[in-house]
XYZ file of C-alpha atoms in Angstrom:
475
model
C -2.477 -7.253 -6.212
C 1.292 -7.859 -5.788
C 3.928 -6.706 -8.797
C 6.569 -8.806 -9.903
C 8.577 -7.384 -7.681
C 6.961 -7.668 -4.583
C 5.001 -4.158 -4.426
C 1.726 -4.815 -3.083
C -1.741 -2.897 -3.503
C -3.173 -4.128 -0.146
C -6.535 -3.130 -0.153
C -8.201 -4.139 -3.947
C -11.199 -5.977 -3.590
C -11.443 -9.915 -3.951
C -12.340 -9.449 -7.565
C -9.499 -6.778 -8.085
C -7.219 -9.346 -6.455
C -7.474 -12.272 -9.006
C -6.837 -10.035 -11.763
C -2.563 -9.384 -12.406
C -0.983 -6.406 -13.854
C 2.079 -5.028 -14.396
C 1.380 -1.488 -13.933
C 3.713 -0.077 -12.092
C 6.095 2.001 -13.593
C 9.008 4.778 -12.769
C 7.834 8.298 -12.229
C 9.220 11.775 -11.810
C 7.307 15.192 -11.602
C 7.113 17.627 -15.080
C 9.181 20.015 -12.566
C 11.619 18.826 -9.445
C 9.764 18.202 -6.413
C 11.385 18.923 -3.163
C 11.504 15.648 -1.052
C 9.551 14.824 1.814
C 12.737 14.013 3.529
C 16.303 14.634 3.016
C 18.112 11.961 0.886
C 20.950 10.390 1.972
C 23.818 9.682 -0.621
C 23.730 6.407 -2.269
C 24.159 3.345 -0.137
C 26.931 0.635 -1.802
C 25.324 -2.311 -3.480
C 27.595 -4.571 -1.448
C 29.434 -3.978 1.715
C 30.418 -4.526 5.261
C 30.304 -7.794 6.132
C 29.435 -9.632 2.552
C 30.546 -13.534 2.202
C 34.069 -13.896 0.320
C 32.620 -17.451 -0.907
C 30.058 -18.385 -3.210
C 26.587 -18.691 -1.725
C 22.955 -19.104 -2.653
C 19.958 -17.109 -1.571
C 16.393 -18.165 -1.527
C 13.888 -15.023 -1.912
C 10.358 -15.555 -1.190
C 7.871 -13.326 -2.625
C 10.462 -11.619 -5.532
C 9.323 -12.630 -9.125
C 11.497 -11.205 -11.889
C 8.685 -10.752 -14.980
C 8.997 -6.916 -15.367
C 12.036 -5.254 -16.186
C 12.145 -2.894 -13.241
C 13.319 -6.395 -10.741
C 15.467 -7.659 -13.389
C 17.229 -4.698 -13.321
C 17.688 -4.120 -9.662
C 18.823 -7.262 -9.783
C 21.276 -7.064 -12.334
C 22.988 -4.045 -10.318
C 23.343 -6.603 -7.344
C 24.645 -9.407 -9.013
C 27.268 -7.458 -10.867
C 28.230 -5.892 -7.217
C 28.076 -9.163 -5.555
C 29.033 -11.769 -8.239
C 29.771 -14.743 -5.332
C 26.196 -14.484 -4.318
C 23.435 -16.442 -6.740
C 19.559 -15.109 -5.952
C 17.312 -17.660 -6.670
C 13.931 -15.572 -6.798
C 10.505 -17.262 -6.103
C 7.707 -15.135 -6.731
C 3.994 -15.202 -5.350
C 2.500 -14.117 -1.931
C 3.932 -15.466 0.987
C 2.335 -17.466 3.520
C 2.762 -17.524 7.271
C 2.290 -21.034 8.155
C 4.431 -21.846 5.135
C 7.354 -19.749 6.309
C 6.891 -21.284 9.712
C 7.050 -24.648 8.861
C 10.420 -24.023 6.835
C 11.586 -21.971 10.014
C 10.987 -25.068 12.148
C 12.577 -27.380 10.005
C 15.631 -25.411 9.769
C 15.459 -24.558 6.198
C 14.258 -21.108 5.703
C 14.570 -19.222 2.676
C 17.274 -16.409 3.301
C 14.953 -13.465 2.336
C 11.459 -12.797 2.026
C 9.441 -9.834 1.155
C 6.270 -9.621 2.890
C 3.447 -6.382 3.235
C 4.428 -4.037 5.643
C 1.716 -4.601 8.037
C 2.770 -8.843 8.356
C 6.055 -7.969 9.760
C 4.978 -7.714 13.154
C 3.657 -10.978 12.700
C 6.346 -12.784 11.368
C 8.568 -10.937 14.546
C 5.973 -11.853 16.917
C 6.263 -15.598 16.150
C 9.627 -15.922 16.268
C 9.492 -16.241 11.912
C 11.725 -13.356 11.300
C 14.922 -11.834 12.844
C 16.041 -7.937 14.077
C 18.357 -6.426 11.274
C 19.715 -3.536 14.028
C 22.861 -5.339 14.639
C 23.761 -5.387 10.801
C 22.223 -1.427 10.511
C 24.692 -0.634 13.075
C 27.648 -2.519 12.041
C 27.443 -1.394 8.362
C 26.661 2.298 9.682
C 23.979 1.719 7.339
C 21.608 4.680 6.835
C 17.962 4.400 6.978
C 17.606 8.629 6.779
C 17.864 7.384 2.771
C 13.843 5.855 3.135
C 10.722 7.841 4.289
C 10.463 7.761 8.530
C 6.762 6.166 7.973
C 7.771 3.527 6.117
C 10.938 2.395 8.622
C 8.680 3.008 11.619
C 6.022 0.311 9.877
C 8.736 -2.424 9.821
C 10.091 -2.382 14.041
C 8.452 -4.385 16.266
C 9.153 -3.700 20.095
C 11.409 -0.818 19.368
C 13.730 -3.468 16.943
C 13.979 -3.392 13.260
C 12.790 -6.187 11.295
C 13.163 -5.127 7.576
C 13.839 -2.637 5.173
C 11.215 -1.107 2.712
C 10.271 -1.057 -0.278
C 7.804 0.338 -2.191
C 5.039 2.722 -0.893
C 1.281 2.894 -1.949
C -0.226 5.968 -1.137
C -4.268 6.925 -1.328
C -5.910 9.844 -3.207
C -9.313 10.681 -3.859
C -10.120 10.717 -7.145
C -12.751 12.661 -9.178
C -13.496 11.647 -12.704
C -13.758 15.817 -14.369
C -16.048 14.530 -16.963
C -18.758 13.038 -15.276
C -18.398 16.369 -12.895
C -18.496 18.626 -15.571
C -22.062 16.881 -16.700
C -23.096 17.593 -13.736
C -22.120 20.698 -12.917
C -19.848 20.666 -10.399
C -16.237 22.550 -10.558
C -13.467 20.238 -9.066
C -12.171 23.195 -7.614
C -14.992 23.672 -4.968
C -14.882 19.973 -3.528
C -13.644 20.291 -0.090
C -12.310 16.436 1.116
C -12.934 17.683 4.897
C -16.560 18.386 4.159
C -18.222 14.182 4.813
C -21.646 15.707 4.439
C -20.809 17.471 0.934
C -19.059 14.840 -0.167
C -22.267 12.289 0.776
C -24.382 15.197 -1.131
C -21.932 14.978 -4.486
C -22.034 10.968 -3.949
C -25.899 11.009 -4.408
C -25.828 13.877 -7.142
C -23.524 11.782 -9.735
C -24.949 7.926 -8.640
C -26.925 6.993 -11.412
C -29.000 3.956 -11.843
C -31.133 2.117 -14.923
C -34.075 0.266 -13.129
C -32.906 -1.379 -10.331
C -29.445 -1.884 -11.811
C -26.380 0.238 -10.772
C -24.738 2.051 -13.912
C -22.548 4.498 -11.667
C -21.059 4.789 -8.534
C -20.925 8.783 -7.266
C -18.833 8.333 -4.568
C -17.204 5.352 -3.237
C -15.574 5.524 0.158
C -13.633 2.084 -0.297
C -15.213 1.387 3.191
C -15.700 -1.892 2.307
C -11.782 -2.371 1.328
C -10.221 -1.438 4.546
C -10.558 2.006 4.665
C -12.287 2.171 7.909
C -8.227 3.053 9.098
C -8.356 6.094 6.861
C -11.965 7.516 7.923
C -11.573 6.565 11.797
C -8.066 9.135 11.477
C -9.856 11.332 9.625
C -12.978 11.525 11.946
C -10.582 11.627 15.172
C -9.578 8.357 16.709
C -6.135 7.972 15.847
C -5.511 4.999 17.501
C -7.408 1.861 16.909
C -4.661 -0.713 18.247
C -2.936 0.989 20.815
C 0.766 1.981 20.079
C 2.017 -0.758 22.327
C -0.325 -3.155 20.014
C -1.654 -4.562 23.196
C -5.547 -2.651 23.362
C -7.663 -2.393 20.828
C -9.374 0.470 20.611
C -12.308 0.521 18.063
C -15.096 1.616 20.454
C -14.324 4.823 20.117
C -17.802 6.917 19.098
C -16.122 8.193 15.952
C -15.456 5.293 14.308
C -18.822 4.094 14.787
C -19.693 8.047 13.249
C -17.454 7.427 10.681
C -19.281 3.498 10.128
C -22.217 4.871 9.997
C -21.280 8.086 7.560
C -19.952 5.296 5.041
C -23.009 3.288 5.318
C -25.529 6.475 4.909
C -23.387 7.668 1.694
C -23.504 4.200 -0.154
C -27.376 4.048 1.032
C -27.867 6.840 -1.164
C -26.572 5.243 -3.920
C -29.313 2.272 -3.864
C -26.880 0.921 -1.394
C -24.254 -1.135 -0.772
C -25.132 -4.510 -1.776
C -26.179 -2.772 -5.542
C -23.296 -0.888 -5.339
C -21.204 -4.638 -5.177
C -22.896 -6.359 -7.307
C -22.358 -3.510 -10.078
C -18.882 -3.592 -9.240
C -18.957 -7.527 -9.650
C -19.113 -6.450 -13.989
C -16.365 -4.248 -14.017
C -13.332 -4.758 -15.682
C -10.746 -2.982 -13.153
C -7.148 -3.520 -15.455
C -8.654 -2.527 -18.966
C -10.043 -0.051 -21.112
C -13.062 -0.239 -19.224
C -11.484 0.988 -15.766
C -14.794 1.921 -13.992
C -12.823 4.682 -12.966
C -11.850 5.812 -16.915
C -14.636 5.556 -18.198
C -17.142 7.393 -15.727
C -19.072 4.344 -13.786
C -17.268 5.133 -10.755
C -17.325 9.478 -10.205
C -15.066 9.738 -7.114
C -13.375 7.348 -5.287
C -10.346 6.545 -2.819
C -7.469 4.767 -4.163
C -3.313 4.592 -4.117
C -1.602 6.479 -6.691
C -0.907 3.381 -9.103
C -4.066 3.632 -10.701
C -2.635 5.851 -12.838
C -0.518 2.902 -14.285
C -4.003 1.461 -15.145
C -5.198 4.733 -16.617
C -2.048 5.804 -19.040
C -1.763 2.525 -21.187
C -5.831 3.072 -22.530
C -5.899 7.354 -22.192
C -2.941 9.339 -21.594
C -5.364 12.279 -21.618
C -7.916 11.243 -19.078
C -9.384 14.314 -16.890
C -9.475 13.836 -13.691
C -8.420 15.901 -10.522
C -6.842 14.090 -7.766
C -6.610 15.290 -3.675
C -5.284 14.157 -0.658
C -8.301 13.266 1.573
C -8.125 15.459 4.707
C -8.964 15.559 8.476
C -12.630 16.289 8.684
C -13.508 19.958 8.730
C -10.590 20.605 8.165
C -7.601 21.478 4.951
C -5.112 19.271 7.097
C -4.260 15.788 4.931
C -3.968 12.531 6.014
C -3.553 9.499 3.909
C -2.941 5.406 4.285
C 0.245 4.091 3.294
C 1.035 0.370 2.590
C 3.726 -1.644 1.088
C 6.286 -4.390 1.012
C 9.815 -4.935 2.788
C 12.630 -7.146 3.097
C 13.456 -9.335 5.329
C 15.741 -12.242 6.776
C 13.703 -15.011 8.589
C 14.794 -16.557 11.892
C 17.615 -18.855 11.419
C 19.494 -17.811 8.485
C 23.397 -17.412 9.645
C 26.800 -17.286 8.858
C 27.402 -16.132 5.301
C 23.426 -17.246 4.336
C 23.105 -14.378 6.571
C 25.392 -11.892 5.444
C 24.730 -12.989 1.873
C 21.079 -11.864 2.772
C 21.752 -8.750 4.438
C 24.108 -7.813 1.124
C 20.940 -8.364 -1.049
C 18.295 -6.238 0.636
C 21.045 -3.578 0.862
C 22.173 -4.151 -2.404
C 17.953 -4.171 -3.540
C 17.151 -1.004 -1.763
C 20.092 0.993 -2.764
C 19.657 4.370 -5.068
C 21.787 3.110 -7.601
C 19.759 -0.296 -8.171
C 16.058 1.676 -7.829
C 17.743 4.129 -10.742
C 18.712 1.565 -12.941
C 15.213 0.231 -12.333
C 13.394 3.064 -13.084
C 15.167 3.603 -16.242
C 14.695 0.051 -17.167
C 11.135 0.318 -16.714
C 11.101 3.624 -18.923
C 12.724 2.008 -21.623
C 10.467 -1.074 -21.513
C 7.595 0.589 -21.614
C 9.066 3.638 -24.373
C 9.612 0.345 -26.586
C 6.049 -0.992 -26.362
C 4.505 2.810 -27.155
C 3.191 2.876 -23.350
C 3.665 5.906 -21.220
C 6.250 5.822 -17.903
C 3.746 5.881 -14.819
C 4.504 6.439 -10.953
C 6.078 4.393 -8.800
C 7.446 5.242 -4.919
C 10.649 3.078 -4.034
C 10.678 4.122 -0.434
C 14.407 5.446 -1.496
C 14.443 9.397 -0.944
C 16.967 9.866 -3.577
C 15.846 7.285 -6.310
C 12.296 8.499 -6.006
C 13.881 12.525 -6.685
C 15.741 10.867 -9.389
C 12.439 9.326 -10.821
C 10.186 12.007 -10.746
C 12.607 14.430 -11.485
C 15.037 13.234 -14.322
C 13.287 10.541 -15.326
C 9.210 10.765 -15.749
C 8.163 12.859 -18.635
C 5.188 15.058 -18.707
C 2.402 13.150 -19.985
C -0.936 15.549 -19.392
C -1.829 18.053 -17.174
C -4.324 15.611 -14.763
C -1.236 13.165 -14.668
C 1.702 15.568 -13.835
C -1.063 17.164 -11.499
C -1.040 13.582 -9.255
C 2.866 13.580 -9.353
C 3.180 16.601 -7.957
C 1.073 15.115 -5.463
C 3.484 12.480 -4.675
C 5.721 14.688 -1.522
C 2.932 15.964 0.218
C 0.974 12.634 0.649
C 4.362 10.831 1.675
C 4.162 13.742 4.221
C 0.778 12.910 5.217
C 0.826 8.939 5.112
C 0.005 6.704 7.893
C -0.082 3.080 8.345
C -2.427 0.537 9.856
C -1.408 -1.539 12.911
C 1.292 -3.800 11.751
C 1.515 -6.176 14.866
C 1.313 -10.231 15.078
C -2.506 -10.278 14.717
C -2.148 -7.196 11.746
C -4.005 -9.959 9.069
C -6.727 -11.331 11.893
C -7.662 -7.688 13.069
C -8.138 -6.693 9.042
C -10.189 -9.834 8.487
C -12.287 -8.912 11.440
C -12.466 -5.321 9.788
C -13.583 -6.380 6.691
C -16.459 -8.572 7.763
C -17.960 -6.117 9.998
C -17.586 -3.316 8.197
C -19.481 -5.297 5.449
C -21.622 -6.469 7.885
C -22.820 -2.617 8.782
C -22.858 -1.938 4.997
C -25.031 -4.338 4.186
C -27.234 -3.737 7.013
C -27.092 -7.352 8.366
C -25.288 -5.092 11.749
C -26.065 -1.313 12.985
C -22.784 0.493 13.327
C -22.592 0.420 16.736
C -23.442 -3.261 16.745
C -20.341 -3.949 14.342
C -17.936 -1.879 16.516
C -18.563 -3.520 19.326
C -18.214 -7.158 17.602
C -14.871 -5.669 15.801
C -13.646 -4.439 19.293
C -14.549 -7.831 21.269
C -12.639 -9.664 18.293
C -9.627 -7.617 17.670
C -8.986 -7.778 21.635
C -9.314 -11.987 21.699
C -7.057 -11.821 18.768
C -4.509 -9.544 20.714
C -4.480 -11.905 23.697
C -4.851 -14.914 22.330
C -1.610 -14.201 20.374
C 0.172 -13.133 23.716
C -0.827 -16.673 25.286
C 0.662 -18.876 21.933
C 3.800 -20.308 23.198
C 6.765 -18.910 21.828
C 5.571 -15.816 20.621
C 7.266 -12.788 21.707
């Protein structure tokens, strides 16, 4: 699901994906939260090198249908009036950009997911921002470390961030509370409890599915999230050149994932249940009980607010297992300038994602979105710029207290920033999550053992790895 301005839930399911919302909003906690980071002071909308003549950008993957973009936009225009932003929203796509990079006409900024930069570095699609960062002494202390260490690719910096989606588990109170389990004693470490409280609140009518007692998003890409969780921290290796799925705990944490859906009439009921669910609505499987506990970034609660500001439910960080230590997948988008955009196209581009990313334009933004959503009746929800400051600002000064399970998740918001890690982001990044997602199914489903899936996501990810390294020109 991507926002209209470029902030991307990465891992919905294909159902989830088709559907569009506009859920997410500006947030600040009930009391100030102390950063994960120290902020920076605010970074000018438009300096160091900008064009003195009028120029026009092209910026893939920005739509402007939700008042938080039209206001950060507004801030950079007014800063940079010689510069017109011609916004084209939608997804981007790789052999679209690379086409337009071969024919000499690329668009001067695009916005992709984290996790593609790497690939749009590694074939040749995007350019390093470091002598621009330098020049500008422009500060990237001002953004979580995570997120800037996401968007380098062979020690050089590719982008700048923006947005971050962060996962919690989620526990719906009331379907607990009919069941007779306290919130309080769930311990996220404990896979076998946790397996045990999946099959305690799964409920079926016949042979039919009517709730889900634990999801483990598996299926979605989580394998990242369990694998670091079970122990094997590094499934691509940090030089991006080794995959490293056969580890034994990732087939342990395969297999844990496919014996806690099996207990649930398994994994092909638990789909096609999930196939009649209405994700952005009233009927959130989530709201309204037919999913008990699940995994899930923090702008659900967007999706929660608009039907019941008062929903219970109890939200953790998921942790290392046996253990009270978090850890938690981050994902999001960035900006950046594609290979051949120079001269003032260049600087012109460089003044934008500056201008984009700065404190004052996420502030304006959030307040923009506040307002929008004051004027409809609707209740401000969380958002996470990426921006130290702008996000204190948001939570802080901004976000008003809504209801004790929602200003609980807020609070939330520094210590899973302080936990988050991201996926391999390299040139293969989409291939090895497609390769992923079909064998983790695969083991799900039962159509592969575990083991059998490892080793097929192993022997795949590595072809993927060097085939890439052979393409000519790719770097």
């Amino acid at each position: 699901m991507q926002d209209s301005d470029g902030s991307r839930a990465t891992r919905l399911s294909r159902r989830e994906l088709l559907q569009k919302t506009a859920i997410l909003g500006g947030l600040a906690a009930a009391a100030p939260i102390i950063a994960a980071c120290t902020p920076s002071s605010t970074t000018p909308a438009g300096s160091g090198g900008a064009p003195a003549g009028k120029v026009t950008i092209r910026v893939w993957g920005y739509g402007l249908d939700d008042a938080r973009a039209k206001a950060r936009l507004d801030v950079f225009t007014k800063a940079n009036p010689n510069i017109e932003v011609q916004p084209v929203g939608g997804a981007l796509n790789i052999q679209q950009l690379l086409t337009a990079v071969a024919s000499g006409d690329p668009p001067e900024v695009i916005n992709p997911d984290r996790s593609e930069v790497g690939s749009w570095a590694g074939r040749n699609a995007a350019d390093p921002i470091d002598d621009l960062v330098s020049r500008d002494k422009f500060d990237l202390a001002q953004f979580y470390p995570a997120l800037i260490d996401q968007v380098k690719y062979k020690d050089k910096l590719y982008a700048i961030p923006q947005f971050a989606n962060i996962d919690f588990l989620w526990f719906n109170n009331d379907v607990l509370k009919e069941q007779g389990v306290d919130p309080a004693s769930i311990d996220p470490g404990n896979w076998e409890a946790l397996t045990a409280l999946g099959a305690k609140l799964y409920k079926k009518e016949g042979n039919n599915v009517t709730r889900t007692g634990f999801d483990t998003k598996m299926q979605d890409g989580r394998l990242w999230t369990w694998a670091w969780a079970n122990g094997a921290d590094d499934l691509i290796s940090k030089d991006g050149n080794t995959a490293q799925f056969d580890n034994p705990k990732v087939i342990e944490a395969l297999q844990w994932a496919k014996d806690t859906v099996e207990k649930q009439g398994g994994e092909k009921a638990r789909a096609a249940f999930a196939q009649t669910q209405n994700f952005f609505s009233p009927q959130n499987p989530f709201l309204i009980g037919q999913t008990a506990t699940t995994v899930f970034e923090q702008w659900l609660l967007g999706v929660l607010v608009g039907p019941n500001p008062n929903a219970n439910f109890t939200t953790v960080l998921p942790t290392l297992r046996n253990s009270k230590t978090p850890i938690t997948l981050q994902a999001g988008s960035a900006l950046a300038i594609p290979h051949g955009v120079k001269g003032d196209k260049r600087e012109a581009a460089w003044s934008f994602i500056k201008g984009m990313t700065s404190t004052d334009a996420w502030n304006a933004g959030a307040k923009a979105t506040f307002g929008d959503r004051a004027s409809k009746g609707m209740k401000h929800t969380p958002t996470i710029s990426g921006n130290i400051a702008a996000d204190q600002e948001e939570w802080n000064n901004i976000y008003k207290p809504i209801s004790a399970s929602y200003d609980a998740a807020v609070k939330l918001l520094p210590a899973a920033l302080k936990a988050a890690r991201f996926r391999y982001s390299g040139p293969v990044a989409q291939q090895v999550n497609d390769i992923i997602t079909a064998n983790v199914n695969d083991a799900l489903q039962g159509v592969k053992s575990p083991a059998d899936a490892v080793k097929k996501m192993q022997t795949d990810a590595q072809k993927a790895i060097d085939d890439f390294k052979k393409g000519p020109g790719n770097r």
